[in-house]
Coordinates of C-alpha atoms in Angstrom, one line a residue:
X29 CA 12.3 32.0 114.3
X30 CA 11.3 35.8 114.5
X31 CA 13.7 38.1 113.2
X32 CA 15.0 41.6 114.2
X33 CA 13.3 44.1 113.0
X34 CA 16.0 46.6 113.7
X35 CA 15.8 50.9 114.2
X36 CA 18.5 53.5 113.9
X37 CA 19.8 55.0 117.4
X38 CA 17.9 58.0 116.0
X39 CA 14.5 56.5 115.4
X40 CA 15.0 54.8 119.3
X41 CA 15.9 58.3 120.5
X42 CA 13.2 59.5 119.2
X43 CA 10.5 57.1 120.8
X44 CA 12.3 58.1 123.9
X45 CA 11.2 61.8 123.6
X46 CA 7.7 61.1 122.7
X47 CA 7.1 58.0 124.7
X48 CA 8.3 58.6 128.2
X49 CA 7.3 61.6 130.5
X50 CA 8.2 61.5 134.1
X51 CA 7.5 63.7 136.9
X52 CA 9.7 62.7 139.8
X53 CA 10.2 66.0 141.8
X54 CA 12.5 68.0 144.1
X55 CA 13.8 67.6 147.3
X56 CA 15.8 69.8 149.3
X57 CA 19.5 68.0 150.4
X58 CA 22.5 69.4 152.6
X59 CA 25.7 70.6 150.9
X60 CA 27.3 67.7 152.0
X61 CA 24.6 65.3 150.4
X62 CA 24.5 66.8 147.0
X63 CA 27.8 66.0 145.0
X64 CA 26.0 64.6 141.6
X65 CA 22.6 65.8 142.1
X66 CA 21.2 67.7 139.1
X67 CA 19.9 71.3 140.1
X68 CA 15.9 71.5 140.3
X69 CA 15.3 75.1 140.0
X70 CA 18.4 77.9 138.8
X71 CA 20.3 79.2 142.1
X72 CA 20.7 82.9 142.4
X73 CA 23.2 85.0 144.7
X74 CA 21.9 87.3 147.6
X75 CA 24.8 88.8 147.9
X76 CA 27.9 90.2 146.3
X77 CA 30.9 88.3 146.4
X78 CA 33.3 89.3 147.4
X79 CA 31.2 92.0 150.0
X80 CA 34.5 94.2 150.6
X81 CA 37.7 95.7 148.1
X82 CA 40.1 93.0 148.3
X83 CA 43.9 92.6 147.7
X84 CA 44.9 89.8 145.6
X85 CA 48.4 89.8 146.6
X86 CA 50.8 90.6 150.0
X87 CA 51.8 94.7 149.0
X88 CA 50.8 98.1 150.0
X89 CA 47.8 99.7 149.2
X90 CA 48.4 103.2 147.1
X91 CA 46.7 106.0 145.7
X92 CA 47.7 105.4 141.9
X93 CA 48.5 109.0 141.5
X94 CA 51.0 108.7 143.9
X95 CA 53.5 106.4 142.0
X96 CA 52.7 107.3 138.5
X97 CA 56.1 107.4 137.0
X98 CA 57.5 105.2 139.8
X99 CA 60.8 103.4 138.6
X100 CA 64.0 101.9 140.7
X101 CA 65.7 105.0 139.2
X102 CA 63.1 107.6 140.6
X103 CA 60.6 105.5 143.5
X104 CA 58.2 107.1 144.9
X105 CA 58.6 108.0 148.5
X106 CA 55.3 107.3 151.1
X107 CA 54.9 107.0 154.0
X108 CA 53.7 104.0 156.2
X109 CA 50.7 104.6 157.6
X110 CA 49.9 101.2 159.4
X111 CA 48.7 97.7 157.6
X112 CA 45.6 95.4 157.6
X113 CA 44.9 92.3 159.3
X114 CA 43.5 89.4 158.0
X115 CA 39.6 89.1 158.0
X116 CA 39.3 92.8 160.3
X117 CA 38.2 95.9 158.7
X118 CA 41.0 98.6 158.4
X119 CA 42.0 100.2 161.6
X120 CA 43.8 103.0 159.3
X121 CA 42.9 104.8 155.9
X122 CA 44.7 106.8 153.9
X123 CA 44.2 110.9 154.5
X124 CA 46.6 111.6 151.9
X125 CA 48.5 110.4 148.7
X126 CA 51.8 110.3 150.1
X127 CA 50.6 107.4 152.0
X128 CA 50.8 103.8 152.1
X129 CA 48.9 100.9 154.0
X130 CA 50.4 97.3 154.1
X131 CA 48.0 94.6 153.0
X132 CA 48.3 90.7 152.9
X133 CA 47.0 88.3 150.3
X134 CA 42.5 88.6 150.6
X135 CA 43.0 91.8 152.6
X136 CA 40.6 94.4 152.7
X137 CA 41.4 97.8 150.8
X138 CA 41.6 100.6 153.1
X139 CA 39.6 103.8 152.3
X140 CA 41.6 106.8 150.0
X141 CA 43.5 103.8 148.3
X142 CA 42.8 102.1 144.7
X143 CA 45.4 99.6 144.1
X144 CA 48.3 97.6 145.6
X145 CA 52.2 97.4 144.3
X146 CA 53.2 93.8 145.3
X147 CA 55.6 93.5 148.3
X148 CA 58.4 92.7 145.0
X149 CA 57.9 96.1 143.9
X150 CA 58.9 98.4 147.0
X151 CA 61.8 98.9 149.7
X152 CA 61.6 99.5 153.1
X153 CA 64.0 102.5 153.6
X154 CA 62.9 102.7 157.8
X155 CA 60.1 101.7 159.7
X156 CA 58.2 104.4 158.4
X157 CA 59.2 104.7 154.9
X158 CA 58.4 102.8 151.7
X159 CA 60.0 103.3 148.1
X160 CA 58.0 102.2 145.5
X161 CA 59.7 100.8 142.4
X162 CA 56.6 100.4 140.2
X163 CA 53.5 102.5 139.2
X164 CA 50.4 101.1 139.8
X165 CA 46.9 101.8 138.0
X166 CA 43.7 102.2 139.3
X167 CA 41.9 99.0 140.3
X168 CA 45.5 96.7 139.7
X169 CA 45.5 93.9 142.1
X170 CA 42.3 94.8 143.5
X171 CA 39.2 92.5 142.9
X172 CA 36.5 95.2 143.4
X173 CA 32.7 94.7 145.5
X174 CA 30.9 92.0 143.5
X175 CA 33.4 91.2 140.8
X176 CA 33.4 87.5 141.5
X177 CA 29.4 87.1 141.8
X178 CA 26.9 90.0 141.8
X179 CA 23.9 90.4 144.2
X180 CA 21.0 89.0 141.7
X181 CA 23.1 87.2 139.4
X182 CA 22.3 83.2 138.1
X183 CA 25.0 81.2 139.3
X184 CA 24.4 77.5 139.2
X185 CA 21.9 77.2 135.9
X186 CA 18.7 74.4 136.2
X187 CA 19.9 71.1 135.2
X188 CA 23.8 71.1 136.1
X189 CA 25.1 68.3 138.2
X190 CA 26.9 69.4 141.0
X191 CA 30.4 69.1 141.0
X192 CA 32.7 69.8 144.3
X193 CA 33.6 73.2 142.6
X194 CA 29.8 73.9 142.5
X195 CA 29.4 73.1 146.0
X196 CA 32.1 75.6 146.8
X197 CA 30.3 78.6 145.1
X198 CA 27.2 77.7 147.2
X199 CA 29.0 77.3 150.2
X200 CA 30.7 81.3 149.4
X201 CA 27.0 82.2 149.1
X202 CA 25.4 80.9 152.2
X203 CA 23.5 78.2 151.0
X204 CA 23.6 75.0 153.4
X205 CA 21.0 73.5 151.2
X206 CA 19.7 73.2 147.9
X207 CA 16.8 71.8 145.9
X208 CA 17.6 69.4 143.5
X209 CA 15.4 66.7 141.2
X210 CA 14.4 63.1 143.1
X211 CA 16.6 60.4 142.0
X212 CA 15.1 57.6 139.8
X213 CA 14.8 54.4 141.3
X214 CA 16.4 51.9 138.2
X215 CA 15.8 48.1 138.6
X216 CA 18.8 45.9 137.6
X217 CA 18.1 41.9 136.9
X218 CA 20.5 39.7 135.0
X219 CA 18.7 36.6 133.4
X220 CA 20.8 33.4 132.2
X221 CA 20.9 30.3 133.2
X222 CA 24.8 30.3 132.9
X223 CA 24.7 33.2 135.4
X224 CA 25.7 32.8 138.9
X225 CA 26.4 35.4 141.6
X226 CA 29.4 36.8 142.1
X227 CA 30.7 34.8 145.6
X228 CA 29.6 31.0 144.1
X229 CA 32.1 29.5 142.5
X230 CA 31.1 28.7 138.4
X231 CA 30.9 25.3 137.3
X232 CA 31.7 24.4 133.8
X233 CA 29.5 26.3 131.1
X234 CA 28.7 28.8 133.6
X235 CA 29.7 32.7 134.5
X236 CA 30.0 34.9 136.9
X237 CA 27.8 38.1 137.0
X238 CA 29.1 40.6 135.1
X239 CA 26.6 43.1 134.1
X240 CA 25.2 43.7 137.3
X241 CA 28.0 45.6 139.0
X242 CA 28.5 47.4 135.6
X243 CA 25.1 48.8 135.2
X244 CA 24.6 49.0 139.2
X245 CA 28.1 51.3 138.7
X246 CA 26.5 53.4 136.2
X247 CA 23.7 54.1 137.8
X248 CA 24.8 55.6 140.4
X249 CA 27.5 57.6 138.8
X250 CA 24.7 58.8 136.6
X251 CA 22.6 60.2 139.8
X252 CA 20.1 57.6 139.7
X253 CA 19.7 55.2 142.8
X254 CA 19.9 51.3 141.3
X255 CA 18.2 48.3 143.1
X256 CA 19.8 45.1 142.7
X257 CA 17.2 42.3 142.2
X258 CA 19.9 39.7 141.3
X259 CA 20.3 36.9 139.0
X260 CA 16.9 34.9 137.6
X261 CA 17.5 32.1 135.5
X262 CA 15.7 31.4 132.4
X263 CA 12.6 30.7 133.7
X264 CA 9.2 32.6 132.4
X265 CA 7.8 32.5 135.7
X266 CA 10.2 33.5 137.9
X267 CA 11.1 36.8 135.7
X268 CA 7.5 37.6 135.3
X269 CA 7.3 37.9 139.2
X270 CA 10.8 39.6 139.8
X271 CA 9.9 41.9 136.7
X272 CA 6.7 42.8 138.3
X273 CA 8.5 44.2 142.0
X274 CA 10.7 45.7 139.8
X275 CA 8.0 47.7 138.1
X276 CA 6.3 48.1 140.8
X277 CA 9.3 49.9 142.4
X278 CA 11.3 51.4 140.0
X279 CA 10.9 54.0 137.4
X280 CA 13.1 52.4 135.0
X281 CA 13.9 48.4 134.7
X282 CA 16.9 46.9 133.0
X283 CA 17.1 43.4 132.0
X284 CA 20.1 42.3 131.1
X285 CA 20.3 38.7 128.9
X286 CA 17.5 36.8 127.4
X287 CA 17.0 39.6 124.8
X288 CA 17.4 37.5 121.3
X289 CA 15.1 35.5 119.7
X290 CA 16.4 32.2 120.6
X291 CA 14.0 29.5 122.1
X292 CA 15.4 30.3 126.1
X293 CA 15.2 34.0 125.6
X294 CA 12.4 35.0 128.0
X295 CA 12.5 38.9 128.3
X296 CA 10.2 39.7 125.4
X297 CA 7.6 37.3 126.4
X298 CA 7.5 38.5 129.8
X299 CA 7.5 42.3 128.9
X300 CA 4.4 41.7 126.4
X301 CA 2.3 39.9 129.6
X302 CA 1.5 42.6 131.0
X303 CA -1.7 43.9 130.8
X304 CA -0.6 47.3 129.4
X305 CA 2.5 46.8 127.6
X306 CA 3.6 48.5 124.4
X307 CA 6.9 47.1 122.9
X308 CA 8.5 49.7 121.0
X309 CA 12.0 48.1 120.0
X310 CA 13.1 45.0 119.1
X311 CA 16.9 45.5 117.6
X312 CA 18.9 48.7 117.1
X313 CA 21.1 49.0 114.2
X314 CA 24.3 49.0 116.1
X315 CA 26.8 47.6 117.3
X316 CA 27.3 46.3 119.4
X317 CA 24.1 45.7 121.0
X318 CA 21.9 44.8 118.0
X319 CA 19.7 42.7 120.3
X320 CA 18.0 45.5 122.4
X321 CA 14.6 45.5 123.8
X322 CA 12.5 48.9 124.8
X323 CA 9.4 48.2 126.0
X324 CA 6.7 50.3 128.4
X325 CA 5.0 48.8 131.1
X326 CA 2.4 51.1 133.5
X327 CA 4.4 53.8 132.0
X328 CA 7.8 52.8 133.1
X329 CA 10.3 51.8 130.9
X330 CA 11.2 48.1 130.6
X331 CA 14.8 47.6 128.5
X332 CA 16.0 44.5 127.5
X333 CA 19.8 44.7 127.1
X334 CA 22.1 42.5 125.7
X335 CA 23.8 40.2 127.7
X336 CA 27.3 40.8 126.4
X337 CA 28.8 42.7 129.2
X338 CA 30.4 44.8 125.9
X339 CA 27.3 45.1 124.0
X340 CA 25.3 45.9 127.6
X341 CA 27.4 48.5 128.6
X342 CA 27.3 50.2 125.0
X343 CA 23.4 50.1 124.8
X344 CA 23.4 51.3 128.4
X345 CA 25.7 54.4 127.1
X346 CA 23.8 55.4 123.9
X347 CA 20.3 54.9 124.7
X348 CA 19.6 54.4 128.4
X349 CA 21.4 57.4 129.5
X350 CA 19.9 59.3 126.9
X351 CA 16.1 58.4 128.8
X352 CA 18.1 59.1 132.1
X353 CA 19.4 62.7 131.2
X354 CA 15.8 63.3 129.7
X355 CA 14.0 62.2 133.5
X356 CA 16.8 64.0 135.6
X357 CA 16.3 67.5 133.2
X358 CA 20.1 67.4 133.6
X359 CA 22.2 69.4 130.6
X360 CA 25.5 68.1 131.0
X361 CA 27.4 67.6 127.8
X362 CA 30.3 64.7 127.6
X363 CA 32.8 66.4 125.3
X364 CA 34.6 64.0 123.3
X365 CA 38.8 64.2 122.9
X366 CA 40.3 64.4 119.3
X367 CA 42.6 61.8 118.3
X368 CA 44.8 59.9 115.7
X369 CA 43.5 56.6 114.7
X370 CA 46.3 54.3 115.1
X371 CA 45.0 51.5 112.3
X372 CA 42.8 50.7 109.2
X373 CA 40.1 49.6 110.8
X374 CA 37.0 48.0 108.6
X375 CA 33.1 47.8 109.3
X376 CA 30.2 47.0 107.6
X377 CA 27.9 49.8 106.5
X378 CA 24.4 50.1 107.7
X379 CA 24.9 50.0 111.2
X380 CA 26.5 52.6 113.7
X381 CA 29.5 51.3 115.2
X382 CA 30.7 52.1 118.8
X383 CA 34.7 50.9 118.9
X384 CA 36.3 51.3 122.5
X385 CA 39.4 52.2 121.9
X386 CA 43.1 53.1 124.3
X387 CA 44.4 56.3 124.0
X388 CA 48.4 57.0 123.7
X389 CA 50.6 59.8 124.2
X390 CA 52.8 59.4 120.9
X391 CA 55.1 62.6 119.8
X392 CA 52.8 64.1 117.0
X393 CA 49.8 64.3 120.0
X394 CA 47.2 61.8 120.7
X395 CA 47.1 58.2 119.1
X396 CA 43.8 56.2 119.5
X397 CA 43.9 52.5 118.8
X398 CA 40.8 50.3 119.3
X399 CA 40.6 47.4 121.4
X400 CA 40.7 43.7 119.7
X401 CA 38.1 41.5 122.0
X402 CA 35.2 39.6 121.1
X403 CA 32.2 40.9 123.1
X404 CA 32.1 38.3 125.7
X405 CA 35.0 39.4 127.4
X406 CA 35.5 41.8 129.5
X407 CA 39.1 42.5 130.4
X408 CA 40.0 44.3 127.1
X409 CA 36.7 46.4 127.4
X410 CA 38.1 47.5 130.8
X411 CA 41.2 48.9 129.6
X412 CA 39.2 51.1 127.3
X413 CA 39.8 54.9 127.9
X414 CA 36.7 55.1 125.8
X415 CA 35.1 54.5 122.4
X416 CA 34.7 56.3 119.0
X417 CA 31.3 56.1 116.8
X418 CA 31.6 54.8 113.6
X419 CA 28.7 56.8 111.4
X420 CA 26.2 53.9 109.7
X421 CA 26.7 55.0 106.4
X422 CA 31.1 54.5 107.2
X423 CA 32.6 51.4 106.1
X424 CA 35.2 52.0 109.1
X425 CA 38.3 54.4 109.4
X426 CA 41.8 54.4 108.3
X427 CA 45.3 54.9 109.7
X428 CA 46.1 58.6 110.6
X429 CA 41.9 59.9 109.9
X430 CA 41.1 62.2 112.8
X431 CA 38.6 60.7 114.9
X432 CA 36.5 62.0 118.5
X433 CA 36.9 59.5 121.6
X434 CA 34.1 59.6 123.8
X435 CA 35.3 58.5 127.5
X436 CA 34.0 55.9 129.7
X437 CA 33.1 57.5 133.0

C-alpha cells in the first residue's frame, strides 16, 4: 500500500503561490448586489462629505466670542435671530455677535456662526431672547466641509469585501454601482459509497451527506459561487466523468472522500488521468486532515479533501481558502480572540494541530475549552465557536496558557 508522503501547511501554501495564477475579472454590480464582493479597483470620493457646516447636535448656532466666559452665574445674553430647517439652506445668518440661530441635529451652520451650545446649555428668557450658560469654542459641535470624506480621498481600498457599512459610504457618495472581481465558479462532489443524499433515507452502514452543504456553505460565504454536482459512489468511471464537467466548469474542484490510500479510494487515480495533470500533494502534516489531495488539472485546481466532515471542513479552512483569498485579491484579515485554555490538553509533535474549541464567559475573562469528538461526527464540531492551532513543534497546551481562537464563520 502507498504511503503518505506528507508536507507542512507551509510548504502546501507555498505551492499555492507559485502554482496557481488566475485571471477572472471585473464586473460592475448594483449596490444592492454587492454585499461580499471583494473590491476590483480602489474607490475614490468626488465629493466632500459632508458638502455643508453641520450641527451635530439640537442648539444654537454662536459666534464663539460671544459666550466666552459664559456661566449660569454670568450667561451670555443674544438675541434670537430665527432657526434652520432640516435639509434647507439657512433663510437667516448672523450680522452680529450678539446673535443666535437655532439649529437641529445635521443642520446646516448659518453664515457669521462657528459653533453650537447644545439646547442643555441655554434658557429661553422670551421669544426673542436666549441665555447661554456655556462657552463654546470655535468649531465645537460642528463637523466642518469634508471632515467625514474629502473630495479625492481613497475610501474603500482594492481587495476589501464589502460589508453593509461599506455599502453605506458608497451609497453617501453617489455610487449606485461598483466594480468588483468575478466570482469563482468552485465544483463540490462527495464520493463514497456509504454516502447518500440528504432526502433518502440511510440504510445500515450508510450516511447522509454531510460535507456537501458544509463546503457548498462556505463557499458562498467566502464570495465564491459553488456548483453542487452531488454524490458519486466509488466508482472510477463515473468520477472520471463528473470530475471532467466539473473541470470543465469550474475554476476550482473539491472532492470530498476517497482521498486515502485504501484499495476503494478513487480520487487520486482519477486526478492523475488526465492528460495534463500534475499532483502536487499527497498528505499534509496536520490534523486533522492528514489525507489531503492538491492536484492541477488544465490549470485548475483539483483538491481531494478528507471525508471526515471535521477533517474536511479544517483543510477547507487552512488551505482552500488560502487559494480562494489569493484568486479573489481580497485582503481581509480574520483576527483571532485571546483566551484561557480551560485543560491540559496533549498532542503529538510533528504535526500542526487545529483543536475547535467553545468559548466561555468565566469571571477572570474568556475560557476556551476544546471539543471532545472523534472526527466522524459532527454535532460536537457544530457547537464549536472556533478552533485554536497547535504549532508542529508543541506537544499540546496546558490548563491556564494563553491561547488565540480563530472563529468559524
Amino acid at each position: 500500500m502507498e504511503l503518505f508522503k506528507v508536507m507542512s501547511v507551509e510548504q502546501v501554501k507555498e505551492i499555492l503561490e507559485k502554482s496557481f495564477n488566475y485571471s477572472l475579472g471585473m464586473e460592475e454590480v448594483s449596490l444592492e448586489e454587492a454585499y461580499g464582493r471583494i473590491v476590483g479597483e480602489s474607490i475614490i470620493s468626488k465629493t466632500d462629505v459632508p458638502n455643508f457646516r453641520r450641527s451635530t447636535v439640537d442648539g444654537y448656532a454662536v459666534n464663539s466670542k460671544a459666550v466666552a466666559g459664559a456661566s449660569e452665574s454670568m450667561p451670555s445674553i443674544l438675541t434670537l435671530k430665527g432657526e434652520v430647517l432640516m435639509g434647507q439652506e439657512p433663510k437667516v445668518q448672523l450680522d452680529s455677535q450678539e446673535q443666535c440661530i437655532y439649529v437641529p441635529t445635521g443642520g446646516m451652520i448659518p453664515e457669521g456662526s462657528d459653533s453650537v451650545v447644545m439646547i442643555e446649555y441655554t434658557e429661553k428668557l422670551d421669544e426673542d431672547t436666549i441665555l447661554i450658560n456655556k462657552p463654546s469654542a470655535n468649531g465645537e459641535k460642528v463637523v466642518q466641509v469634508g471632515e467625514d470624506i474629502a473630495a479625492g480621498e481613497v475610501v474603500i481600498n482594492k481587495g476589501s469585501r464589502l460589508r453593509a457599512y461599506e455599502l453605506g459610504v458608497l451609497s453617501s457618495l453617489g455610487f449606485s454601482k461598483v466594480s468588483v472581481f468575478k466570482k469563482p465558479k468552485i465544483g463540490v462532489i462527495s464520493t463514497g459509497d456509504e454516502i447518500v443524499g440528504v432526502e433518502e433515507i440511510p440504510k445500515k452502514g450508510q450516511v447522509r451527506d454531510i460535507n456537501t452543504y458544509i463546503l457548498y456553505s462556505s463557499i458562498l460565504r467566502d464570495g465564491c459561487k459553488p456548483i453542487n454536482y452531488g454524490v458519486v459512489r466509488d466508482n472510477y468511471h463515473q468520477l472520471q466523468n463528473t470530475m471532467t464537467a466539473a473541470i470543465e466548469e469550474c475554476d476550482i474542484v473539491l472532492v470530498s472522500g476517497g482521498s486515502s490510500v485504501g484499495t476503494k479510494d478513487q480520487t487520486m487515480k482519477v486526478i492523475q488521468s488526465f492528460k495534463d495533470a500534475e499532483i502536487f500533494v499527497h498528505g499534509i502534516s496536520i490534523k486533522p486532515g492528514k489525507p489531503t489531495i492538491l492536484g492541477k488539472v488544465n490549470g485548475k485546481a483539483v483538491f481531494g479533501l478528507p471525508g471526515h466532515p471535521l477533517s474536511c471542513s479544517i483543510v477547507y479552512e487552512i488551505i482552500v481558502k488560502a487559494l480562494i483569498d489569493k484568486i479573489i485579491n481580497s485582503d481581509e484579515k480574520q483576527y483571532p480572540v485571546n483566551c484561557t485554555f480551560g485543560v491540559n490538553y496533549h498532542k503529538s509533535k510533528g504535526r500542526e494541530e487545529y483543536l475547535p474549541v467553545i468559548i466561555k464567559e468565566e469571571e477572570g475573562g474568556l475560557l476556551a475549552e476544546p471539543i471532545f469528538s472523534k472526527s466522524g461526527l459532527i454535532t460536537g464540531f457544530s457547537k464549536a465557536y472556533g478552533y485554536i492551532k497547535i504549532e508542529k513543534n508543541l506537544e499540546g497546551l496546558r490548563e491556564g496558557e494563553k491561547v488565540a481562537v480563530y472563529k468559524f464563520f
